[in-house]
PDB file of C-alpha atoms in Angstrom:
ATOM      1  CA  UNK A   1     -66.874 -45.915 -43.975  1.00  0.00           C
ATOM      2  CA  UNK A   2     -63.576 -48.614 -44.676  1.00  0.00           C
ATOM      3  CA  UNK A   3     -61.165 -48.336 -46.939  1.00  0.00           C
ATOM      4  CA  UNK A   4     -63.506 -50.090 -50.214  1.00  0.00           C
ATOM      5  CA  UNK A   5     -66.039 -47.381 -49.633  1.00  0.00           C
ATOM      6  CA  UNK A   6     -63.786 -44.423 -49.294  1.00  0.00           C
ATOM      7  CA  UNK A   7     -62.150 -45.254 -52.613  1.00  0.00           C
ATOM      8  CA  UNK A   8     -65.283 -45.693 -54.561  1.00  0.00           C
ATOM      9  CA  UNK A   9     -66.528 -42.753 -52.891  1.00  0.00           C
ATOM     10  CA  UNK A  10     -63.447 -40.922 -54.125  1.00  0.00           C
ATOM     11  CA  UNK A  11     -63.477 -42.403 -57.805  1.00  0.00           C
ATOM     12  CA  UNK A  12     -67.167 -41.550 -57.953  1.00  0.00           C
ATOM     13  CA  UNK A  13     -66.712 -38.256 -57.025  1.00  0.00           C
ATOM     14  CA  UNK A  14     -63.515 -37.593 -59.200  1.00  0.00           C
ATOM     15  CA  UNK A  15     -65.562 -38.439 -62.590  1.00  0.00           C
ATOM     16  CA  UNK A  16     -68.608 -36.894 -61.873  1.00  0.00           C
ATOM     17  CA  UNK A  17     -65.940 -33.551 -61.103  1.00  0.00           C
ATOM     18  CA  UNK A  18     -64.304 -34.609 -64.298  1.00  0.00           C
ATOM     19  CA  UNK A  19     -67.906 -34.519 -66.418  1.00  0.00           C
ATOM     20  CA  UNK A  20     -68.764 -31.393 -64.925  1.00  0.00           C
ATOM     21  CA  UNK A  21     -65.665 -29.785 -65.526  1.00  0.00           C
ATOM     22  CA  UNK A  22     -65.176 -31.060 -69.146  1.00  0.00           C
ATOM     23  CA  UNK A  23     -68.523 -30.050 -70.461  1.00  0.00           C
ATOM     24  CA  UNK A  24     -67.625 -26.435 -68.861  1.00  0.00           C
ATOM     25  CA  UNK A  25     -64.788 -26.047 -70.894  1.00  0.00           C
ATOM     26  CA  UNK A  26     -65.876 -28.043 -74.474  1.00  0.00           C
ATOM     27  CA  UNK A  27     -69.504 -28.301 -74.030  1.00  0.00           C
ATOM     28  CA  UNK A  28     -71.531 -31.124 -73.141  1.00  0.00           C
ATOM     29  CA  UNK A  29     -71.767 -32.158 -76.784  1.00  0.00           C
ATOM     30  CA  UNK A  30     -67.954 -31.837 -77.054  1.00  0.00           C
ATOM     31  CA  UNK A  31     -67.021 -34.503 -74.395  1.00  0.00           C
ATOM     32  CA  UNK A  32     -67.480 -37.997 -74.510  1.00  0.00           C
ATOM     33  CA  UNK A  33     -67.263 -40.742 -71.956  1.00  0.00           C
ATOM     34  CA  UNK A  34     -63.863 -41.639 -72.560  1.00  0.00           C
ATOM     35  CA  UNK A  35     -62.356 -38.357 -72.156  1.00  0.00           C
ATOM     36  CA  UNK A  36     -64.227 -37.986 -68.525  1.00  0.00           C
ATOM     37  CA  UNK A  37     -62.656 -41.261 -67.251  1.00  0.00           C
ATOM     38  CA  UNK A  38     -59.321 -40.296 -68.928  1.00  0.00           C
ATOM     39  CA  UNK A  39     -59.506 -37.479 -67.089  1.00  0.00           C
ATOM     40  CA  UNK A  40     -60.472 -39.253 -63.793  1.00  0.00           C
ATOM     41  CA  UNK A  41     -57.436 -41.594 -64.684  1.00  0.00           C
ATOM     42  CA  UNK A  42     -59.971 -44.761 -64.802  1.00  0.00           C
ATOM     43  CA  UNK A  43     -61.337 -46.798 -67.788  1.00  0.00           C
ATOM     44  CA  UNK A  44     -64.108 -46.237 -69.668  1.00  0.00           C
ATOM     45  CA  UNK A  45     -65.184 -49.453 -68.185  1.00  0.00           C
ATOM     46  CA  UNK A  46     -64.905 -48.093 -64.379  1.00  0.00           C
ATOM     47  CA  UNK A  47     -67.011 -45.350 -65.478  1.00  0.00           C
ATOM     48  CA  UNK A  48     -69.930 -47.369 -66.697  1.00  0.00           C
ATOM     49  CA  UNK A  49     -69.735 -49.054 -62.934  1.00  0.00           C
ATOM     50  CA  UNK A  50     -70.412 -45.535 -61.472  1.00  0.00           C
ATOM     51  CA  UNK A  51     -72.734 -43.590 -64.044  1.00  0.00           C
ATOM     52  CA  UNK A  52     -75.141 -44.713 -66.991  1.00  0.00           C
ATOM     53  CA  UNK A  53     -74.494 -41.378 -68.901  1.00  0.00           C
ATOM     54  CA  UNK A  54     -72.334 -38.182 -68.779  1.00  0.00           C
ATOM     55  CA  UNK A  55     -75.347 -36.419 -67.356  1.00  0.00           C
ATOM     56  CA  UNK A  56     -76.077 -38.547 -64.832  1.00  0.00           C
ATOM     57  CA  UNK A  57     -72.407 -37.731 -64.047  1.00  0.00           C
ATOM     58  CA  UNK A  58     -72.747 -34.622 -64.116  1.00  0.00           C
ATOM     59  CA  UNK A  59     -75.971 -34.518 -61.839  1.00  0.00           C
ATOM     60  CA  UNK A  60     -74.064 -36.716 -59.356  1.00  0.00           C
ATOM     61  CA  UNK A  61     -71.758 -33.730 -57.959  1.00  0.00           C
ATOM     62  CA  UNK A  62     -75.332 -32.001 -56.620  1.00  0.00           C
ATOM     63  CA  UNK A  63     -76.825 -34.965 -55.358  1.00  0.00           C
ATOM     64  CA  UNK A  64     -73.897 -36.019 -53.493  1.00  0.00           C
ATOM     65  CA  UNK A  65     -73.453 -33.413 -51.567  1.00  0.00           C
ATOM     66  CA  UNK A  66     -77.693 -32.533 -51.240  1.00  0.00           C
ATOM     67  CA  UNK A  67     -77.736 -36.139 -49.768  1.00  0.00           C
ATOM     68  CA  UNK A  68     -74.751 -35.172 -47.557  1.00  0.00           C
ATOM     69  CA  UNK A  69     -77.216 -33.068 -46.122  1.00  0.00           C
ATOM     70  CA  UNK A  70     -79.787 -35.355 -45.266  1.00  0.00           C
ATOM     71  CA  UNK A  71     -77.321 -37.483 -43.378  1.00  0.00           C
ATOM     72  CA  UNK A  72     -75.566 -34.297 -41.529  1.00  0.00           C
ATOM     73  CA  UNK A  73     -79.001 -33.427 -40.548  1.00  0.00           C
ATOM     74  CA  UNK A  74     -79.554 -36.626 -38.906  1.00  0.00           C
ATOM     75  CA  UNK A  75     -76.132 -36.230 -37.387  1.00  0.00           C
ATOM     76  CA  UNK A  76     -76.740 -33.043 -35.788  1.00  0.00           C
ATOM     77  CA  UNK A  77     -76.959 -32.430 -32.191  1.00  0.00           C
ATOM     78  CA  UNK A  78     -80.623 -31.538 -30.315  1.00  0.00           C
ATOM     79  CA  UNK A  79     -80.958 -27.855 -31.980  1.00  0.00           C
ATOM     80  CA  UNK A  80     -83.715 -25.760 -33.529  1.00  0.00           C
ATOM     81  CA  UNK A  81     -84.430 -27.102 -36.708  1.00  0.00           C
ATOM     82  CA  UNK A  82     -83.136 -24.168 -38.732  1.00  0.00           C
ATOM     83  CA  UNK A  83     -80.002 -24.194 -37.052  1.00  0.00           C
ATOM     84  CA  UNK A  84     -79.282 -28.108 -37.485  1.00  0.00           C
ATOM     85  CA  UNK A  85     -80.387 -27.530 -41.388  1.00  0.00           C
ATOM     86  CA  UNK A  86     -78.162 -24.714 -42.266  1.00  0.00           C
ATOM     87  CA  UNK A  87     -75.179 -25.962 -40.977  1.00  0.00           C
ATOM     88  CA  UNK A  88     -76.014 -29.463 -42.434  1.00  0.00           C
ATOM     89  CA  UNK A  89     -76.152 -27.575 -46.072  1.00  0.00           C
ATOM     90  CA  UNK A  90     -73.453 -25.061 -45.975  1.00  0.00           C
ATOM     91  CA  UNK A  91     -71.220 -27.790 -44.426  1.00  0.00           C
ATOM     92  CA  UNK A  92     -71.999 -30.201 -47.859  1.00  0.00           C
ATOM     93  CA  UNK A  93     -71.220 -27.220 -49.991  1.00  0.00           C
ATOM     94  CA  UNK A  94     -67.410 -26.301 -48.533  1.00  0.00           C
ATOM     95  CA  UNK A  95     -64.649 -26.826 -50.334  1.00  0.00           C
ATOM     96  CA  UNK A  96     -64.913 -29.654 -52.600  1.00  0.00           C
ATOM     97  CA  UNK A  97     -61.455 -32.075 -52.641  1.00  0.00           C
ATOM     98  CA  UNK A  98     -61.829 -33.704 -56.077  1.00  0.00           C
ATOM     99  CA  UNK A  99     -62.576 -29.227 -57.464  1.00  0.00           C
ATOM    100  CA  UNK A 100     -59.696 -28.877 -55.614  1.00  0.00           C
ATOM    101  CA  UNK A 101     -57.681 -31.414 -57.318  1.00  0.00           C
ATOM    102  CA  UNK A 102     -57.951 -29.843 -60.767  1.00  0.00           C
ATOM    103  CA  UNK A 103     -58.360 -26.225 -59.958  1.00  0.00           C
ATOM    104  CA  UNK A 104     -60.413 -23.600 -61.862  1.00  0.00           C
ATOM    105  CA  UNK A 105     -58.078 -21.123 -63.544  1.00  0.00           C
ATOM    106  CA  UNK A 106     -60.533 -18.409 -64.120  1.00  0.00           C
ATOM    107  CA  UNK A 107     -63.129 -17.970 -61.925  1.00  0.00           C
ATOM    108  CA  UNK A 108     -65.393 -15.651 -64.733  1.00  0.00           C
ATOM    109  CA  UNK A 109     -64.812 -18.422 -67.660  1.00  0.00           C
ATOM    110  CA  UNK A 110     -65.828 -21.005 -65.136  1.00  0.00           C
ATOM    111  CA  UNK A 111     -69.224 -19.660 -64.197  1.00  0.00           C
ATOM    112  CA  UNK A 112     -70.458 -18.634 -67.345  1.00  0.00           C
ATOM    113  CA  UNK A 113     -69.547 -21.710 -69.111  1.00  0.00           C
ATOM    114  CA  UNK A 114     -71.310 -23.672 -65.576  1.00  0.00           C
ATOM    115  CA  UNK A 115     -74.463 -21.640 -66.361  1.00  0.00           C
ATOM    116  CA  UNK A 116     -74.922 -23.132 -70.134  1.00  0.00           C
ATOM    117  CA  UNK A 117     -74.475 -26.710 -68.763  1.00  0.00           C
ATOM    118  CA  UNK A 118     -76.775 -26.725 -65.679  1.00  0.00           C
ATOM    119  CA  UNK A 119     -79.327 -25.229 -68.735  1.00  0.00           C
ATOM    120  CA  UNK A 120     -78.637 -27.922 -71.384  1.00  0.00           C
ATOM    121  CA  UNK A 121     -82.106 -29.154 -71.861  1.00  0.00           C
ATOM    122  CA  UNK A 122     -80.577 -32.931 -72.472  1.00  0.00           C
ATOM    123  CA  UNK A 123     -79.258 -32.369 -68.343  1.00  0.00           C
ATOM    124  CA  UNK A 124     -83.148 -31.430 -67.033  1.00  0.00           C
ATOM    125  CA  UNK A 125     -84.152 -35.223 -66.752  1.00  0.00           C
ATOM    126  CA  UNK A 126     -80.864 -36.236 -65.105  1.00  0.00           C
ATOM    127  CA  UNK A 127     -81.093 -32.810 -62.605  1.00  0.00           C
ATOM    128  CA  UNK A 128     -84.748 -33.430 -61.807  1.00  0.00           C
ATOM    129  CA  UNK A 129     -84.155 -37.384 -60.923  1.00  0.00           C
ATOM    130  CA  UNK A 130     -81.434 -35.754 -58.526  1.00  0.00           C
ATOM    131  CA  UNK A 131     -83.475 -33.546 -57.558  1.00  0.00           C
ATOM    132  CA  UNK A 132     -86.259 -36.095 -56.648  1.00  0.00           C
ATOM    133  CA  UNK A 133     -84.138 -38.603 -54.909  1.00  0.00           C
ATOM    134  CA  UNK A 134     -81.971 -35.903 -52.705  1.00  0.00           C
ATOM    135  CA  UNK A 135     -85.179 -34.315 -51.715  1.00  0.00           C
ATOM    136  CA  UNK A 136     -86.859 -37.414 -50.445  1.00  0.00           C
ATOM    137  CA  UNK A 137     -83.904 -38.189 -48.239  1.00  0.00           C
ATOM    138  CA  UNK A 138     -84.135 -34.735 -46.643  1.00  0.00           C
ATOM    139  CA  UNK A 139     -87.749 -35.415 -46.101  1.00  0.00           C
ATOM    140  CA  UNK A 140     -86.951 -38.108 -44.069  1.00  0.00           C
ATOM    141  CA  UNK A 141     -84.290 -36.999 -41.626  1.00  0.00           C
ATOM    142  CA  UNK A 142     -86.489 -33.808 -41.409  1.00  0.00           C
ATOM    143  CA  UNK A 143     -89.700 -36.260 -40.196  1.00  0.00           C
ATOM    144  CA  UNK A 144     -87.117 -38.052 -38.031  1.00  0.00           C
ATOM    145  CA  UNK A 145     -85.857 -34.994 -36.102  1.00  0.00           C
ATOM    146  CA  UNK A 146     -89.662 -33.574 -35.595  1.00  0.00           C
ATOM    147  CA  UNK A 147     -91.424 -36.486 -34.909  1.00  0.00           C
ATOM    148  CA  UNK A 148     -93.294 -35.907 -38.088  1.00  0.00           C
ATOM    149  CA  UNK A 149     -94.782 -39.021 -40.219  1.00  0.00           C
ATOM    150  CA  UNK A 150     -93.967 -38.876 -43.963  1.00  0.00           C
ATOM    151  CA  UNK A 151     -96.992 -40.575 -45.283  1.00  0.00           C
ATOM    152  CA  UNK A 152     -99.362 -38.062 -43.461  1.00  0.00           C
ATOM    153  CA  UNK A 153     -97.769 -35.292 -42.719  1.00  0.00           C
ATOM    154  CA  UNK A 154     -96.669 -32.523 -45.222  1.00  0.00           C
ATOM    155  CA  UNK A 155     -94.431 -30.523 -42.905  1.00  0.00           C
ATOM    156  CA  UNK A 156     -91.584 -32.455 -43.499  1.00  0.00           C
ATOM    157  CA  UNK A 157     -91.975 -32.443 -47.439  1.00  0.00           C
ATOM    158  CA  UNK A 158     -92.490 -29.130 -47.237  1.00  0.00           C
ATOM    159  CA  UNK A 159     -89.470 -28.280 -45.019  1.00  0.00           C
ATOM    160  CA  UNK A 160     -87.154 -30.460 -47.628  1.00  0.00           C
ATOM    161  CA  UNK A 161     -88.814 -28.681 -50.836  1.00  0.00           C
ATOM    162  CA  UNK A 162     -87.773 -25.575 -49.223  1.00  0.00           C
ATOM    163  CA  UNK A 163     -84.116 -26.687 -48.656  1.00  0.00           C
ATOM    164  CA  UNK A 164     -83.627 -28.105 -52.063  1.00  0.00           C
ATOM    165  CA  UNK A 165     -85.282 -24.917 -53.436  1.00  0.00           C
ATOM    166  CA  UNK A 166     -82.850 -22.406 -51.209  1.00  0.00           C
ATOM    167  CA  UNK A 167     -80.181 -24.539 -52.869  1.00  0.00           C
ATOM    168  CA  UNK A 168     -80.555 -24.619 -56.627  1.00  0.00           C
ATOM    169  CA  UNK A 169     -81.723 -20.754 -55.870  1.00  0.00           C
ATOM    170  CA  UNK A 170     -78.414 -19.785 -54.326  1.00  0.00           C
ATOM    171  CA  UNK A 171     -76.513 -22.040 -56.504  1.00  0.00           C
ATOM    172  CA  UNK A 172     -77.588 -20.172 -59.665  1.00  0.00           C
ATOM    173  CA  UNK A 173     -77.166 -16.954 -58.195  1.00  0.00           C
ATOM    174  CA  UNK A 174     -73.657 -17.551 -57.383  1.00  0.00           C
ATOM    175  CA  UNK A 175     -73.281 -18.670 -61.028  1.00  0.00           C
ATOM    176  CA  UNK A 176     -74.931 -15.378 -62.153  1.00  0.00           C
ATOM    177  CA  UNK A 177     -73.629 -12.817 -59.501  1.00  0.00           C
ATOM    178  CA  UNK A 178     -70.924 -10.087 -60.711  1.00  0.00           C
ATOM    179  CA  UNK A 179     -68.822 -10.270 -58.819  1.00  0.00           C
ATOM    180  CA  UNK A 180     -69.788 -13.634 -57.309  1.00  0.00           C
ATOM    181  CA  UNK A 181     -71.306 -14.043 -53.848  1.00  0.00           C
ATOM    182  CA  UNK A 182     -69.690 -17.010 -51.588  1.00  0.00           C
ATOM    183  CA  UNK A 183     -71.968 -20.006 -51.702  1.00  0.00           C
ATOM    184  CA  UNK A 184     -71.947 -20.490 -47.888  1.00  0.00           C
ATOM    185  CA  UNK A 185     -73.405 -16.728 -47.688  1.00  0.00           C
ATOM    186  CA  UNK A 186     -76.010 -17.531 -50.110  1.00  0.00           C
ATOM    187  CA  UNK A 187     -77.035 -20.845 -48.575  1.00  0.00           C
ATOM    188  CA  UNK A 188     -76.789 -19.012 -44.913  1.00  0.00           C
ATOM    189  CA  UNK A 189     -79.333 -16.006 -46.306  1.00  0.00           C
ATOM    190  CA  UNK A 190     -81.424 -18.334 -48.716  1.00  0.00           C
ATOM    191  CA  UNK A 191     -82.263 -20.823 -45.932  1.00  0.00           C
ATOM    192  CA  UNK A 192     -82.759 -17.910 -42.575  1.00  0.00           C
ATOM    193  CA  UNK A 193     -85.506 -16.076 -45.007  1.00  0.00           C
ATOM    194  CA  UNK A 194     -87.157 -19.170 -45.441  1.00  0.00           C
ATOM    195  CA  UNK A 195     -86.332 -20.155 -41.373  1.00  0.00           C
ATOM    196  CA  UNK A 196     -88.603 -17.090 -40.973  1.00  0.00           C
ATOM    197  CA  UNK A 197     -91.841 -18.166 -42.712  1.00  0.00           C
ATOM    198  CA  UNK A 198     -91.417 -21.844 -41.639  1.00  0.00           C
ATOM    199  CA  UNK A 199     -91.674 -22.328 -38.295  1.00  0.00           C
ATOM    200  CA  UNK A 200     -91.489 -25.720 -36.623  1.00  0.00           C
ATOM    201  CA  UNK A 201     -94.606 -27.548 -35.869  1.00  0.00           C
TER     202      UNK A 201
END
């Protein structure tokens, strides 16, 4: 990636941190587009080049980082499938340098205000469009690495549903869990339960 891509990259990623993070701590109603590039220390402007709407900002963070998957997966050595996915997903869901950035200052606060935004029925369409296009990119680096055809075979949708589904699932339980569970432990469990009903064709 040069130096143009990095910084979009980077300016991407810092307002769709900035959405989530403002509509934590105001509510999504509370936060216009304006504040989120303020707080991304961009124009308005810049942030109608990234995003069409504060929840497709929002969404962004997840699909980044679920699409992050797709292309660790296809950068992973010859392994067992299982293997090459779950370090592909718990190594798009370390530590996250624009969070890091602008801090959380209370953990508790964080994640309960987090749950009330990922269930804000005016996010579902921009979540499940994430959703959608993340999970079709798995798909495909899953077909690649088995030598699986995506028009007629279902393995490889199937294998990508799962991932996506071990995700949001250990996602929300970290957001629920008192006192919270690491992600990477909840990605690591989520996806070797499912390793053990799925077995490669």
């Amino acid at each position: 990636m040069g130096l143009r891509e990095r910084k979009k990259a980077e300016t991407r990623a810092a307002l769709s941190w900035a959405a989530l993070r403002l509509a934590v701590e105001r509510g999504l109603d509370n936060v216009r587009v304006e504040d989120i590039a303020e707080a991304a220390g961009v124009s308005a402007r810049t942030f109608n080049n990234y995003f069409s709407s504060k929840g497709e900002a929002i969404a962004a963070r997840h699909l980044d980082r679920c699409l992050g998957i797709a292309q660790a997966l296809r950068e992973r050595p010859a392994e067992p499938l299982w293997d090459a996915i779950t370090r592909a997903v718990v190594t798009q869901f370390g530590p996250d340098p624009a969070a890091a950035a602008h801090p959380i200052s209370d953990a508790s606060k964080w994640a309960a205000g987090a749950r009330t935004v990922v269930a804000e029925p005016a996010l579902q369409g921009d979540l499940l469009r994430a959703g959608a296009i993340a999970e079709a990119e798995i798909a495909a680096a899953v077909a690649d690495r088995t030598g699986t055809d995506l028009k007629q075979d279902l393995y490889p949708h199937l294998v990508a549903s799962a991932v996506m589904a071990a995700t949001n699932t250990a996602m929300a339980h970290h957001l629920r869990a008192d006192p919270p569970v690491p992600v990477g432990r909840l990605l690591t469990d989520a996806l070797a339960q499912i390793a053990a009903g799925l077995p490669t064709p």
